[in-house]
Coordinates of N, CA and C in Angstrom, one line a residue:
X17 N -11.3 15.6 -4.7 CA -10.6 14.4 -3.8 C -9.8 13.5 -4.7
X18 N -8.6 13.6 -4.6 CA -7.3 13.2 -5.2 C -8.0 11.3 -5.4
X19 N -7.1 10.9 -7.0 CA -7.3 9.7 -6.9 C -6.1 9.4 -6.9
X20 N -6.0 7.7 -6.3 CA -4.3 8.3 -6.0 C -3.8 6.6 -6.5
X21 N -2.6 6.5 -7.0 CA -2.0 5.6 -8.0 C -0.9 5.0 -7.0
X22 N -1.5 3.7 -6.7 CA -0.7 2.9 -5.5 C 0.2 1.7 -6.8
X23 N 1.7 2.0 -5.7 CA 2.3 0.6 -6.6 C 3.1 -0.2 -4.9
X24 N 2.7 -1.8 -5.4 CA 3.2 -2.7 -4.4 C 4.1 -3.3 -5.3
X25 N 5.6 -3.7 -4.7 CA 6.6 -4.2 -5.6 C 6.7 -5.3 -4.5
X26 N 6.4 -6.4 -4.8 CA 7.5 -8.0 -3.4 C 7.9 -8.8 -4.7
X27 N 9.2 -9.6 -3.7 CA 9.9 -10.6 -3.6 C 8.9 -11.8 -4.2
X28 N 9.0 -12.4 -5.0 CA 8.5 -13.4 -5.8 C 10.0 -14.8 -5.2
X29 N 10.3 -14.7 -5.0 CA 11.2 -15.5 -4.6 C 11.3 -15.8 -2.8
X30 N 11.3 -14.8 -2.3 CA 11.2 -14.6 -1.4 C 9.7 -15.0 -0.9
X31 N 8.8 -15.2 -1.2 CA 6.9 -15.5 -1.5 C 6.7 -14.5 -0.6
X32 N 6.8 -13.2 -1.0 CA 5.6 -12.0 -0.4 C 5.0 -11.7 -0.7
X33 N 4.1 -13.0 -1.5 CA 3.0 -12.5 -2.2 C 1.2 -12.3 -1.5
X34 N 1.9 -13.1 -0.1 CA 0.5 -12.6 0.6 C 0.8 -11.7 1.8
X35 N 2.5 -10.9 1.5 CA 2.0 -9.3 2.0 C 1.4 -8.9 1.5
X36 N 1.5 -8.7 -0.7 CA 1.4 -7.4 -0.9 C -0.2 -7.6 -1.0
X37 N -0.7 -9.2 -0.6 CA -2.2 -8.9 -1.3 C -2.9 -8.4 -0.1
X38 N -2.3 -8.9 0.8 CA -2.4 -8.2 2.6 C -3.1 -6.5 3.1
X39 N -1.8 -6.2 2.4 CA -1.8 -4.7 2.1 C -2.4 -4.4 0.7
X40 N -2.9 -4.8 -0.1 CA -3.6 -4.2 -1.3 C -5.3 -4.2 -0.3
X41 N -5.9 -5.4 -0.2 CA -6.9 -5.6 0.4 C -7.1 -4.2 1.2
X42 N -6.4 -4.0 2.5 CA -6.6 -3.5 3.5 C -6.2 -1.8 3.0
X43 N -5.8 -1.5 1.8 CA -5.9 -0.3 1.3 C -7.6 -0.1 0.9
X44 N -7.9 -1.1 0.0 CA -9.6 -0.9 -1.1 C -10.2 -1.3 0.0
X45 N -10.4 -2.1 1.3 CA -11.6 -2.3 1.8 C -11.6 -0.8 2.5
X46 N -10.5 0.1 2.6 CA -10.8 1.1 2.5 C -10.5 2.7 2.6
X47 N -10.1 2.9 1.2 CA -9.4 3.5 0.4 C -10.3 3.4 -1.2
X48 N -10.6 2.4 -1.5 CA -11.4 2.4 -3.3 C -11.6 3.4 -3.6
X49 N -13.0 4.4 -3.1 CA -13.2 5.8 -3.7 C -12.2 6.5 -3.9
X50 N -10.3 6.3 -3.7 CA -9.8 7.6 -3.2 C -8.6 7.1 -4.9
X51 N -8.4 5.5 -4.7 CA -8.2 5.0 -5.5 C -7.9 4.6 -6.7
X52 N -6.8 5.2 -7.8 CA -7.6 5.5 -8.8 C -7.0 4.1 -9.8
X53 N -6.1 3.3 -9.1 CA -5.4 2.3 -10.0 C -4.7 1.8 -8.6
X54 N -4.3 0.8 -8.4 CA -3.1 -0.2 -7.5 C -3.0 -2.1 -8.2
X55 N -1.4 -1.7 -8.3 CA -1.1 -2.1 -9.2 C 0.1 -3.0 -7.8
X56 N 0.0 -4.6 -8.4 CA 1.0 -5.4 -7.7 C 2.1 -5.9 -8.8
X57 N 3.5 -5.6 -8.1 CA 4.8 -5.7 -9.7 C 5.7 -6.9 -8.6
X58 N 5.7 -7.8 -9.5 CA 6.5 -8.7 -8.9 C 7.9 -8.5 -8.7
X59 N 8.7 -8.9 -8.0 CA 10.7 -8.8 -8.0 C 10.7 -9.2 -7.1
X60 N 12.5 -9.3 -6.4 CA 13.5 -10.3 -5.9 C 14.3 -9.6 -5.5
X61 N 15.1 -10.0 -4.2 CA 16.1 -9.9 -3.1 C 15.3 -9.1 -2.7
X62 N 14.5 -10.2 -2.1 CA 14.1 -9.5 -1.1 C 12.7 -8.0 -0.9
X63 N 12.3 -7.9 -2.2 CA 12.0 -6.4 -2.2 C 10.3 -6.6 -1.4
X64 N 9.8 -5.3 -0.7 CA 9.0 -5.0 -0.8 C 8.8 -3.8 0.0
X65 N 8.4 -2.7 -1.7 CA 8.1 -1.3 -1.7 C 6.6 -0.8 -1.7
X66 N 6.0 -0.1 -1.0 CA 5.2 0.6 -1.4 C 5.1 2.4 -2.3
X67 N 4.3 2.0 -3.1 CA 4.6 3.8 -3.7 C 3.0 3.8 -4.1
X68 N 3.2 5.6 -3.4 CA 2.0 6.2 -3.4 C 1.8 7.7 -4.4
X69 N 2.1 7.8 -5.9 CA 2.1 8.4 -7.2 C 3.1 8.6 -6.6
X70 N 3.9 8.2 -7.3 CA 5.8 7.6 -7.3 C 6.1 8.0 -6.3
X71 N 5.2 8.4 -5.0 CA 6.6 8.3 -3.8 C 6.0 7.9 -2.8
X72 N 7.8 6.8 -2.9 CA 7.7 6.5 -1.4 C 6.9 6.0 -0.5
X73 N 6.2 5.5 0.6 CA 5.1 4.9 1.3 C 6.2 4.0 2.4
X74 N 6.5 2.8 1.4 CA 7.0 1.6 2.9 C 8.4 0.7 2.3
X75 N 9.7 1.0 2.9 CA 10.4 0.3 1.8 C 10.7 -1.4 3.0
X76 N 11.0 -2.5 2.8 CA 11.5 -2.7 3.7 C 13.3 -2.8 3.7
X77 N 13.8 -1.9 2.9 CA 15.1 -2.1 2.6 C 15.6 -0.8 3.3
X78 N 14.2 0.3 3.2 CA 15.3 1.2 4.7 C 15.5 0.9 6.0
X79 N 13.8 0.1 6.1 CA 13.2 0.2 7.7 C 14.2 -1.2 7.9
X80 N 14.7 -2.0 7.1 CA 15.3 -3.9 7.4 C 14.4 -4.3 8.2
X81 N 13.0 -4.4 8.0 CA 12.1 -5.1 8.2 C 10.4 -5.0 7.3
X82 N 9.7 -7.1 7.8 CA 8.7 -5.7 7.4 C 7.7 -4.8 7.5
X83 N 6.2 -4.5 6.7 CA 5.7 -4.3 7.4 C 4.9 -4.5 8.7
X84 N 4.2 -4.6 9.1 CA 3.8 -4.7 10.1 C 2.2 -4.8 10.2
X85 N 1.6 -6.2 10.2 CA 0.0 -6.3 10.2 C -0.7 -4.7 10.6
X86 N -1.3 -4.4 9.1 CA -1.9 -2.9 9.3 C -1.0 -1.4 9.2
X87 N 0.5 -1.7 9.2 CA 1.3 -0.6 9.0 C 0.7 0.1 7.8
X88 N 1.1 -0.9 7.1 CA 0.8 0.4 4.9 C -0.6 1.1 5.4
X89 N -1.7 0.2 5.7 CA -2.5 0.6 5.8 C -2.3 2.5 6.6
X90 N -2.3 2.6 7.6 CA -2.1 3.2 8.3 C -1.5 4.8 8.0
X91 N 0.1 4.5 7.7 CA 0.9 5.4 6.7 C 0.1 5.8 5.0
X92 N -0.5 4.8 5.0 CA -1.6 5.9 3.8 C -2.6 6.6 4.6
X93 N -3.8 6.0 5.4 CA -4.4 7.4 6.1 C -3.8 8.4 6.8
X94 N -2.1 7.8 7.3 CA -1.4 9.7 7.5 C -1.7 10.4 6.2
X95 N -1.3 9.6 5.6 CA -0.8 10.3 3.9 C -2.2 11.3 3.4
X96 N -3.2 10.4 3.5 CA -4.3 10.9 3.1 C -4.9 12.4 3.9
X97 N -4.9 12.2 4.9 CA -5.0 13.1 5.8 C -6.7 13.1 6.7
X98 N -6.6 13.7 7.9 CA -7.9 12.9 8.4 C -9.2 13.5 8.0
X99 N -9.4 14.6 6.6 CA -10.2 14.8 5.9 C -11.2 13.4 4.9
X100 N -10.2 13.0 4.9 CA -10.6 11.6 3.5 C -11.0 10.7 4.4
X101 N -12.4 10.7 4.4 CA -12.9 9.5 5.7 C -12.6 7.9 4.7
X102 N -12.4 7.2 5.7 CA -12.3 5.6 5.5 C -14.3 5.3 3.9
X103 N -13.8 3.9 3.7 CA -15.4 3.8 2.6 C -16.3 3.7 3.1
X104 N -17.2 3.3 2.8 CA -18.4 3.8 3.8 C -18.6 4.4 4.9
X105 N -17.8 5.5 5.3 CA -18.0 6.5 6.4 C -19.0 7.3 5.9
X106 N -19.6 7.9 6.6 CA -20.4 9.2 6.2 C -20.2 10.6 7.2

């Protein structure tokens, strides 16, 4: 089972911290058993990017919008595939 490195970079002047923390909570609540580390990194200029193992998972710059509630989690779920159960499921 892979242990993933996740980074969420968020805009401080835009006050995106609650979005970053919400995405982190979703990921950790559901996939903490396959996450080696999850970093919140401050940024500016409207940034909201999520990378997994140095590969872009979500970028506000690319989509032109904020991630919907649960969208980052859904993208991560698709990335890890159906063989990786959510934390607590057996």
